[in-house]
Amino acid sequence: MKILAIESSCDDTAVAIVEDGRKVLASQVMSQDDTHRQFGGIIPEAAARLHSDAVHSCLQKVLEDSRLALNDIDCFTATLGPGLVGSLLIGATTAKTLSLMTGKPFRGVHHLYAHVCSNFLQSDLEPPFLCLLVSGGHTQLIHVKSLSDMTIVGETLDDAVGEAYDKVGRLLEVGFPGGPAIDKLAALGNPKAYPLPIARTKQPYDFSFSGLKTAALRLVEQEKQSLTSDAQWQTVQQNVAASFQATVVKTLFTKTIKCADDLGLNTITIAGGVSANKGIRKQFEEWAENTPDKQLYIPKMGFCTDNAAMIGASAYFNPITDQLDYEVFSRG
Ligand code: KG4
Ligand code: ZN
């Protein structure tokens, strides 16, 4: 079954063609970062306009790359939510129009369910598993019992990890989005330069990152007072980035492993934009190497941040919906 998928929930326009939920035949992502960087965050009106400009060329490119025609496609799909409404409507309307033109079905997809499904791409993953979902808007531990039975067992009580990265990125003046820039800086700094707090939560699998963000803010303000050169500011940037990242990695890793052990799960997956983070990948990969009875799945780099291949996988595996607001996960 060949599915043509469109993702436009936030600030990336993406189109992909996926066969049987796992094989990516073509995938295109056009980033809007250059526009939003000037404002230090996403401007919804600009995002919707840019999706409208980009979706047609992405569509043409995936058809060319896969050497398929619209009539070869068995199903059209798009993200219906959650996301920015103006942005979502561009992808949904385009996919529904293609469905009407060709007489093939349309399926709507939930963006977070799709991030969970990103680990099915180019892999042999099967439930049950524990998914650590870390994106710009969400930080959740999801117990995936089956494709239609997923329970959130832990989540952030305040900021999402990606949000914390982006806010600390602003403090460190590294531009938007902060995540990839901090990841690069962290590799150059000393992770033990500054001790930063790991928040305690009442429920063991919940997260909290607002205290860490505030501690980083105080630290940067304090260090800025005694700066005498650009070189010194660079060292502060690198050391704050490395210390912040080390604290995030430790928090995510410790809670995820404990949760998987407590639930008796041998397979862990990581998904969402922050799963592109080198520090997080390294920590979990080392764990997987040292525990051969456990399995780890992290998407290939192009399928961590928003992409349409995961939407195509999701439409194949997903309970179907055509509503904008529905609960795809239960709460445990
Ligand atoms: O999944 P995603 O593309 O969009 C949402 O659904 O939110 O995630 C975007 C988030 C941003 O906060 C971005 O800073 C973060 O993922 N991110 C990273 C890295 N690459 C992207 N965070 C840390 N390290 C990275 N390498
Ligand atoms: Zn996303």
PDB file of N, CA and C and ligand atoms in Angstrom, residues 7 9 111-112 115 135-136 272-273 304-307 310, ligand 2:
ATOM      1  N   GLU A   7       2.812  16.724   5.985  1.00  0.00           N
ATOM      2  CA  GLU A   7       2.924  17.237   7.359  1.00  0.00           C
ATOM      3  C   GLU A   7       3.123  18.750   7.275  1.00  0.00           C
ATOM      4  N   SER A   9       2.102  20.792  10.394  1.00  0.00           N
ATOM      5  CA  SER A   9       1.457  21.213  11.643  1.00  0.00           C
ATOM      6  C   SER A   9       2.129  22.415  12.291  1.00  0.00           C
ATOM      7  N   HIS A 111      -0.472  14.031  15.167  1.00  0.00           N
ATOM      8  CA  HIS A 111       0.964  14.312  15.055  1.00  0.00           C
ATOM      9  C   HIS A 111       1.817  13.516  16.058  1.00  0.00           C
ATOM     10  N   LEU A 112       1.324  13.363  17.286  1.00  0.00           N
ATOM     11  CA  LEU A 112       2.151  12.691  18.301  1.00  0.00           C
ATOM     12  C   LEU A 112       2.172  11.178  18.084  1.00  0.00           C
ATOM     13  N   HIS A 115       4.798  10.670  15.596  1.00  0.00           N
ATOM     14  CA  HIS A 115       6.179  10.633  16.118  1.00  0.00           C
ATOM     15  C   HIS A 115       6.477   9.240  16.677  1.00  0.00           C
ATOM     16  N   SER A 135       9.746  16.400  22.091  1.00  0.00           N
ATOM     17  CA  SER A 135       9.645  17.328  20.960  1.00  0.00           C
ATOM     18  C   SER A 135       9.617  18.757  21.484  1.00  0.00           C
ATOM     19  N   GLY A 136       9.278  19.694  20.591  1.00  0.00           N
ATOM     20  CA  GLY A 136       9.222  21.095  21.003  1.00  0.00           C
ATOM     21  C   GLY A 136       8.060  21.373  21.948  1.00  0.00           C
ATOM     22  N   GLY A 272      10.640  12.210  18.248  1.00  0.00           N
ATOM     23  CA  GLY A 272      10.447  13.660  18.380  1.00  0.00           C
ATOM     24  C   GLY A 272      11.745  14.393  18.078  1.00  0.00           C
ATOM     25  N   GLY A 273      11.614  15.690  17.803  1.00  0.00           N
ATOM     26  CA  GLY A 273      12.755  16.495  17.363  1.00  0.00           C
ATOM     27  C   GLY A 273      13.990  16.366  18.243  1.00  0.00           C
ATOM     28  N   CYS A 304      13.622  12.443  12.824  1.00  0.00           N
ATOM     29  CA  CYS A 304      13.455  12.841  14.241  1.00  0.00           C
ATOM     30  C   CYS A 304      12.580  14.087  14.309  1.00  0.00           C
ATOM     31  N   THR A 305      13.039  15.164  13.669  1.00  0.00           N
ATOM     32  CA  THR A 305      12.229  16.382  13.638  1.00  0.00           C
ATOM     33  C   THR A 305      11.068  16.155  12.661  1.00  0.00           C
ATOM     34  N   ASP A 306      10.141  17.114  12.611  1.00  0.00           N
ATOM     35  CA  ASP A 306       8.912  16.906  11.836  1.00  0.00           C
ATOM     36  C   ASP A 306       9.202  16.507  10.388  1.00  0.00           C
ATOM     37  N   ASN A 307       8.505  15.479   9.938  1.00  0.00           N
ATOM     38  CA  ASN A 307       8.684  14.960   8.578  1.00  0.00           C
ATOM     39  C   ASN A 307       7.385  14.288   8.164  1.00  0.00           C
ATOM     40  N   MET A 310       6.850   9.892   8.707  1.00  0.00           N
ATOM     41  CA  MET A 310       6.201   9.363   9.931  1.00  0.00           C
ATOM     42  C   MET A 310       4.672   9.475   9.827  1.00  0.00           C
TER      43      MET A 310
HETATM   44 ZN    ZN B   2       6.659  17.124  15.919  1.00  0.00          ZN
END
